[in-house]
Short mmCIF file of C-alpha atoms in Angstrom, two decimals:
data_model
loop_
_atom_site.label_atom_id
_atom_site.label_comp_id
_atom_site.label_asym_id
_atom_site.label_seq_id
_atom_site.Cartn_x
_atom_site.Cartn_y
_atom_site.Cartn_z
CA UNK A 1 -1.16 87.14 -8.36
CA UNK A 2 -0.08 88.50 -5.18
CA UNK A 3 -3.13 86.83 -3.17
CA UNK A 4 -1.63 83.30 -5.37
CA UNK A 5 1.74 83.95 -4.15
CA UNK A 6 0.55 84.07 -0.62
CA UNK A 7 -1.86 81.35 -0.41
CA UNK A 8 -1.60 77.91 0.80
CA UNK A 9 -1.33 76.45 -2.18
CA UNK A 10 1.34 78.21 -3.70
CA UNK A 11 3.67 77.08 -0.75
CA UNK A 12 2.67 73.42 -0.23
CA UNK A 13 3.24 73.08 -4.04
CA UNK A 14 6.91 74.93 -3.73
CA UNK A 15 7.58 72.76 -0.76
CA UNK A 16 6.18 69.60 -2.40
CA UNK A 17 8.05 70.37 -5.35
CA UNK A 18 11.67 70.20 -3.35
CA UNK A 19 10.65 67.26 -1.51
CA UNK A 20 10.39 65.60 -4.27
CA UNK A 21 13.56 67.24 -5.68
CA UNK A 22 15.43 65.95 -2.83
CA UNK A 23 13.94 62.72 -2.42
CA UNK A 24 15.60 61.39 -5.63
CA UNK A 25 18.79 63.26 -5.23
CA UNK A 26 21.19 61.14 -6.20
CA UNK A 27 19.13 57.89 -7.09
CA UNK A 28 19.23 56.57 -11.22
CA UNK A 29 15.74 55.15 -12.11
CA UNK A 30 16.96 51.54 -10.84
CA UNK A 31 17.75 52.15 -7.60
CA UNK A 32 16.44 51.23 -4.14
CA UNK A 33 13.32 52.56 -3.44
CA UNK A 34 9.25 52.06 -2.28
CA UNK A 35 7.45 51.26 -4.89
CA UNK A 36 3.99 50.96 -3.32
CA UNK A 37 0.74 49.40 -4.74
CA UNK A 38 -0.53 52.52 -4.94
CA UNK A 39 1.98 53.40 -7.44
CA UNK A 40 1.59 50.77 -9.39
CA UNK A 41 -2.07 51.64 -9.68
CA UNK A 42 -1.53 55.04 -11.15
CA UNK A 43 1.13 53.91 -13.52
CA UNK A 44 -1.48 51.04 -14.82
CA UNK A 45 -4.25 54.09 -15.07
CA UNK A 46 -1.15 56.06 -17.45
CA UNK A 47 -1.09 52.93 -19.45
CA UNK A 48 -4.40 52.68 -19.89
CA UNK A 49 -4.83 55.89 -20.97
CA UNK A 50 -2.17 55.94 -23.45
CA UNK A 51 -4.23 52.95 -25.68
CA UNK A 52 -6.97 55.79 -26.29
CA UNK A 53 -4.29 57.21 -28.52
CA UNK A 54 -4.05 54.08 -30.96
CA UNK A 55 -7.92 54.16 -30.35
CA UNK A 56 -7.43 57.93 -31.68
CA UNK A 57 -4.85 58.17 -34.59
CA UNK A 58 -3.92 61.63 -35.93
CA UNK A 59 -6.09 63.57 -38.65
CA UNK A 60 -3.35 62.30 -41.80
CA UNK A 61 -5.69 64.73 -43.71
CA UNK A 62 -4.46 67.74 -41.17
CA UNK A 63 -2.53 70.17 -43.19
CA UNK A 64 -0.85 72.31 -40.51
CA UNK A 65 2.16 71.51 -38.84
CA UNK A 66 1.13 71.44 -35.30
CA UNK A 67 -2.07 70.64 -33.38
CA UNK A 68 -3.53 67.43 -34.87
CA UNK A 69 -7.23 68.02 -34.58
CA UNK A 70 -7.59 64.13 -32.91
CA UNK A 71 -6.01 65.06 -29.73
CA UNK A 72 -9.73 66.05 -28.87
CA UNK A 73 -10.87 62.85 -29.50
CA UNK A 74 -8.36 61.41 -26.97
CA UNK A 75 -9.17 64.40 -24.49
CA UNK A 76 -12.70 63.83 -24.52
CA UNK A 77 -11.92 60.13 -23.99
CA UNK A 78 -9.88 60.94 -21.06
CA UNK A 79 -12.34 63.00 -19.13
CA UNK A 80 -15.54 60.76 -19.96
CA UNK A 81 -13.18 58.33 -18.09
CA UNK A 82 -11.11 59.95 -15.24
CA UNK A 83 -14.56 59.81 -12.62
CA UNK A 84 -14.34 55.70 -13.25
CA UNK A 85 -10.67 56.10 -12.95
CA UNK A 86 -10.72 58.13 -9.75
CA UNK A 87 -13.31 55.80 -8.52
CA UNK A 88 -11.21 52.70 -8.80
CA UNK A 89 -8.17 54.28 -8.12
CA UNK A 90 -9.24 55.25 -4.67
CA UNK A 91 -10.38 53.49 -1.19
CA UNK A 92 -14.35 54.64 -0.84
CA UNK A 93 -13.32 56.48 2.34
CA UNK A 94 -11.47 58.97 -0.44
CA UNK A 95 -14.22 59.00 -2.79
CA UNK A 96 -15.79 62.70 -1.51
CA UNK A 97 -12.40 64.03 -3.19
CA UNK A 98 -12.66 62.89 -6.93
CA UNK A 99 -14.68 66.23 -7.21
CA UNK A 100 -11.57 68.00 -6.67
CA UNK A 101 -9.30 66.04 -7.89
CA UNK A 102 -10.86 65.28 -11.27
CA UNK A 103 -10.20 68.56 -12.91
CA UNK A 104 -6.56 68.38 -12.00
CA UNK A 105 -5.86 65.23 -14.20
CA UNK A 106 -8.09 66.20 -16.74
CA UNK A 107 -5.88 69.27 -17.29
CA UNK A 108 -2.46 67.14 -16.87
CA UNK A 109 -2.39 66.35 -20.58
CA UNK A 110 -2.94 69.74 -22.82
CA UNK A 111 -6.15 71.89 -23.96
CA UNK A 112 -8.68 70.31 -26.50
CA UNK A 113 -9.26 74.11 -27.39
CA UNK A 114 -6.04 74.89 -28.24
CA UNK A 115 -4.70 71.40 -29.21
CA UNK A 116 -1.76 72.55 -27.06
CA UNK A 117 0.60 71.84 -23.47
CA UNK A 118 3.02 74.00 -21.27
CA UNK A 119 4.45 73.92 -18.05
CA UNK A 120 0.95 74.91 -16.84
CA UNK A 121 -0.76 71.38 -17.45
CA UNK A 122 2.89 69.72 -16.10
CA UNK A 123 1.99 72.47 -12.99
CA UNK A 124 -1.95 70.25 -12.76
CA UNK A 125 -0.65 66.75 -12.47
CA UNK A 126 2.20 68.11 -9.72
CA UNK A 127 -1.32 69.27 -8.13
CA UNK A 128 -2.83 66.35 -8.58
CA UNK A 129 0.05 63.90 -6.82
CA UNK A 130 0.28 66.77 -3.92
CA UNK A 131 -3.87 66.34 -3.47
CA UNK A 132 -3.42 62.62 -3.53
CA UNK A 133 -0.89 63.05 -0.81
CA UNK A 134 -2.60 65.13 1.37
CA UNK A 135 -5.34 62.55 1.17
CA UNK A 136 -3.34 60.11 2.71
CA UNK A 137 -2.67 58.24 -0.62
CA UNK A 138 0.60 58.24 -0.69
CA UNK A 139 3.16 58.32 2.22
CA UNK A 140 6.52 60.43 2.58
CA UNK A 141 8.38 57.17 1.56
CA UNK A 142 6.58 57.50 -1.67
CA UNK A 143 8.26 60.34 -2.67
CA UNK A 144 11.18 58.59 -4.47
CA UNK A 145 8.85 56.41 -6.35
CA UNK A 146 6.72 59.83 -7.50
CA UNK A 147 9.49 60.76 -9.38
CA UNK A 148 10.97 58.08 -11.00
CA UNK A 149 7.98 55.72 -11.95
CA UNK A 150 5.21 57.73 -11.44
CA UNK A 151 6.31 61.14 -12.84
CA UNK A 152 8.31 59.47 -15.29
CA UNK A 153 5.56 57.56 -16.62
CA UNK A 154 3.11 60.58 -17.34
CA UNK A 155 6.36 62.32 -18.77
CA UNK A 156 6.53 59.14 -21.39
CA UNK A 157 2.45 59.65 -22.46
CA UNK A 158 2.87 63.04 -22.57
CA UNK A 159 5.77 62.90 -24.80
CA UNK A 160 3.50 60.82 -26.72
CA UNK A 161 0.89 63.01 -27.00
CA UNK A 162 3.34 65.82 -27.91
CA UNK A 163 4.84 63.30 -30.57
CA UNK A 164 1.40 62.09 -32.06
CA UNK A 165 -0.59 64.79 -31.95
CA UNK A 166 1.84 67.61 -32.72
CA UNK A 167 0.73 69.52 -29.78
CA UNK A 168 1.40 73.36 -30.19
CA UNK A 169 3.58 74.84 -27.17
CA UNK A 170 1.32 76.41 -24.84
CA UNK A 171 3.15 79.92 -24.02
CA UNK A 172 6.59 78.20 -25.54
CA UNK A 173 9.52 80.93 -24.84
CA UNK A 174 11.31 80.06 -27.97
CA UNK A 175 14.50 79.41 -28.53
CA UNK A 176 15.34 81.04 -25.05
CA UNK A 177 13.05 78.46 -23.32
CA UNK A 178 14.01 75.72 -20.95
CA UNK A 179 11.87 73.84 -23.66
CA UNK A 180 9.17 74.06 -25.23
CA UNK A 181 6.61 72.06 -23.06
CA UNK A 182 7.70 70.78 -19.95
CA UNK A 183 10.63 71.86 -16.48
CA UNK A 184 9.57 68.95 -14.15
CA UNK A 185 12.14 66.79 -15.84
CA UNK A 186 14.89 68.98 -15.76
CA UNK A 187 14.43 70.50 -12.29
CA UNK A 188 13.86 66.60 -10.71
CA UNK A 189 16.45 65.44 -13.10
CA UNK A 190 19.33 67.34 -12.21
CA UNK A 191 18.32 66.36 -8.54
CA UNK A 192 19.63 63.02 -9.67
CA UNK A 193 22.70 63.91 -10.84
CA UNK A 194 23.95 65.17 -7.60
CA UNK A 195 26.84 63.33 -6.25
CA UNK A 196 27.57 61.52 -9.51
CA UNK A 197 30.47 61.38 -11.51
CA UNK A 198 28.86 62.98 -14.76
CA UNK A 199 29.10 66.62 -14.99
CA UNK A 200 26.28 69.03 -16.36
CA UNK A 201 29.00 69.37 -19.63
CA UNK A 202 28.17 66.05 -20.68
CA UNK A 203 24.35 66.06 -19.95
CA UNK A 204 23.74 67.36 -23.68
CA UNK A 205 26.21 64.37 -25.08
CA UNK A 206 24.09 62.52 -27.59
CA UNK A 207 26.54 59.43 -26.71
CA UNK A 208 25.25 60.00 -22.66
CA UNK A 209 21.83 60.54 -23.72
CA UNK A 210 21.58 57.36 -26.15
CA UNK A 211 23.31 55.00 -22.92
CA UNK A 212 21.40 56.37 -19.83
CA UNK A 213 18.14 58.40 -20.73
CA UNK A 214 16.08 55.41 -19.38
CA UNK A 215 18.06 56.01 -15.57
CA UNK A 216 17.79 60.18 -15.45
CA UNK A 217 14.77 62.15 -16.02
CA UNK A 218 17.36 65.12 -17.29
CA UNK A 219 18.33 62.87 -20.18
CA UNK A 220 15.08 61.61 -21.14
CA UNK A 221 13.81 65.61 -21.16
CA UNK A 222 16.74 66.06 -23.45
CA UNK A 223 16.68 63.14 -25.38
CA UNK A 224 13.36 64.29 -26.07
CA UNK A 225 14.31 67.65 -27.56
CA UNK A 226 16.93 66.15 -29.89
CA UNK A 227 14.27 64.08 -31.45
CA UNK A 228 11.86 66.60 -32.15
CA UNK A 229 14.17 69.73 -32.74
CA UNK A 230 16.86 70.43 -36.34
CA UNK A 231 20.12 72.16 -36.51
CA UNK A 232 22.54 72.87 -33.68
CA UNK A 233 21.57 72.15 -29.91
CA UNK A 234 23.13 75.80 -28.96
CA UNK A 235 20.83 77.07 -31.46
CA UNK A 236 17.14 75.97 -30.80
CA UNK A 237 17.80 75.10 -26.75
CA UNK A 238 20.29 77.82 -25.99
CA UNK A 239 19.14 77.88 -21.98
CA UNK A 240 19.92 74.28 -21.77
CA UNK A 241 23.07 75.00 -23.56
CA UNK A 242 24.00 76.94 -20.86
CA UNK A 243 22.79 75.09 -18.06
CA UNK A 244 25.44 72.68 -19.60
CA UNK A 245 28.08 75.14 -18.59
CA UNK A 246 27.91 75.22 -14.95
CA UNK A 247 30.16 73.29 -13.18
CA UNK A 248 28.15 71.12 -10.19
CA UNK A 249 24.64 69.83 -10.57
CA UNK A 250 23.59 71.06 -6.85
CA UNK A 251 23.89 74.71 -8.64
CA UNK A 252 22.09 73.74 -11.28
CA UNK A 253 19.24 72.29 -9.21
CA UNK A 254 19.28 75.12 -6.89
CA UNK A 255 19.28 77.82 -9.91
CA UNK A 256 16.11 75.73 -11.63
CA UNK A 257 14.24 75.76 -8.36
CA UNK A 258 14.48 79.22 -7.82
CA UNK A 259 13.37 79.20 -12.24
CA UNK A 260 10.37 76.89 -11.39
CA UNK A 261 9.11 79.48 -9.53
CA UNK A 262 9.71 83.04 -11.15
CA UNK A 263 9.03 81.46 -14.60
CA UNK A 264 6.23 78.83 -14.14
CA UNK A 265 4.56 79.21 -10.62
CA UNK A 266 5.29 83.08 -10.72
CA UNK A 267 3.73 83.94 -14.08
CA UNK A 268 0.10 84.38 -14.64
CA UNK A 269 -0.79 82.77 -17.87
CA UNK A 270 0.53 79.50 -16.48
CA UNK A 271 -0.80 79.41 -13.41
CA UNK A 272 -4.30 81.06 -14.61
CA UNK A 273 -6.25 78.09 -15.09
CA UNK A 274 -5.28 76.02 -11.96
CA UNK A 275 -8.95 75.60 -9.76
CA UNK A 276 -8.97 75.67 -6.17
CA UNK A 277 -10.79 73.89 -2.95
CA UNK A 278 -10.27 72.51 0.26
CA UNK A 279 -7.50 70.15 -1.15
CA UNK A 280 -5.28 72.77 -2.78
CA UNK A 281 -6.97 76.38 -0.91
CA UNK A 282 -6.01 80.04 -2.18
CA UNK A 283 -7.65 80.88 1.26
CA UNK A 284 -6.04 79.48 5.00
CA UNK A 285 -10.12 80.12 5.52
CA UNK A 286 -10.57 77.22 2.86
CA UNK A 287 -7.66 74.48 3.59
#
């Protein structure tokens, strides 16, 4: 860990990780913004992907209550096709990095293994956008657009996934847990808030969440947890409970920053499984 928290890597994906944080602060889904070709691309790859899951319907034999035994189907679908996908996502002058970045959005989506996702497979696609960044796919004005249609379109498959396939949390802290599979959302989410008239108290309002969950990334996260979760909100997601609590939204995106990366970047079973190379380098020998 301590040659991790050193590296390269670990600070261009902290610093990528504000950008983007900053780059939507502020801004509901519909407003101005780039919204390149190049985005459009990736969100038609998401789409594309998500038909393997009607391709792929859950084991209705399965008799446990999580990890539908199909979501391997659908994962072995996905990385038969991410080379092809990589390959027409990308200019041939890019094509020496689909090596690299293959295994990134092959882990994006959960573990076959495990028939499970956490933070740590959210932590592979962030990877992912920063490698396709540093290739000179995307440009600084994209950042807006990485967020809200990019990020928010692998947060709507993955939901799907979760939803479908009953995904197990990978690593889930319980009921003390931001939530039980992603902290993208939340962290970029209450980015957007800032400046806004709506105050963290009302961000767990199932009246607020109903009306604007399509415009904030916060609401959709917690829109989200109310469908899948029973009983009292203070009860099963006490820590967004609390969040709710704090008066202004630019402490709240401040305090989950400085979260992201004690509990998620800063914890070795998440970050455990994340590959390195010249793209994303452990080593300033490497980069």
């Amino acid at each position: 860990m301590p040659m991790w928290l050193r590296s390269p890597a670990y600070h261009e994906i902290v610093s990528f990780a504000e950008q983007l944080s900053s780059s939507v602060a502020g801004k509901p889904v519909s407003a101005q913004y780039d919204i390149s070709e190049n985005v459009h691309s990736i969100c038609k790859m998401l789409d594309q992907a998500e038909t393997w899951i009607a391709q792929n319907p859950p084991d209705t034999t399965a008799s446990s209550r999580f990890g539908n035994q199909s979501f391997r189907k659908w994962q072995t679908e996905l990385e038969q096709q991410v080379p092809q996908l990589l390959h027409d996502l990308l200019p041939t002058s890019s094509h020496n990095a689909i090596v690299e970045l293959a295994p990134y959005l092959t882990e994006s989506f959960g573990n076959a293994t495990r028939i499970d996702y956490g933070s740590g497979h959210e932590l592979s696609f962030l990877v992912w956008l920063l490698c396709l960044c540093k290739i000179g796919h995307f440009a600084p004005s994209d950042s807006p657009a990485l967020v809200l249609v990019v990020f928010r379109r692998y947060l709507a498959l993955c939901q799907q996934l979760q939803r479908t396939y009953m995904l197990e949390p990978a690593g889930s802290h319980g009921v003390w847990g931001l939530d039980d599979y992603q902290f993208l959302p939340f962290y970029f989410g209450s980015a957007q808030f800032i400046g806004t008239s709506v105050p963290p108290s009302e961000s767990i309002s199932p009246t607020l969440v109903e009306a604007k969950s399509d415009e904030y990334l916060y609401l959709q996260g917690i829109r989200f947890v109310m469908e899948m979760k029973r009983g009292p909100f203070f009860e099963h997601s006490r820590q967004l409970y609390d969040i709710s609590g704090v008066p202004k939204w630019e402490k709240v995106n401040q305090g989950l920053g400085k979260m992201y990366k004690a509990e998620v970047l800063g914890k070795f079973p998440v970050v455990q499984h994340l590959q390195f190379g010249t793209l994303f380098a452990i080593s300033s020998e490497i980069s």
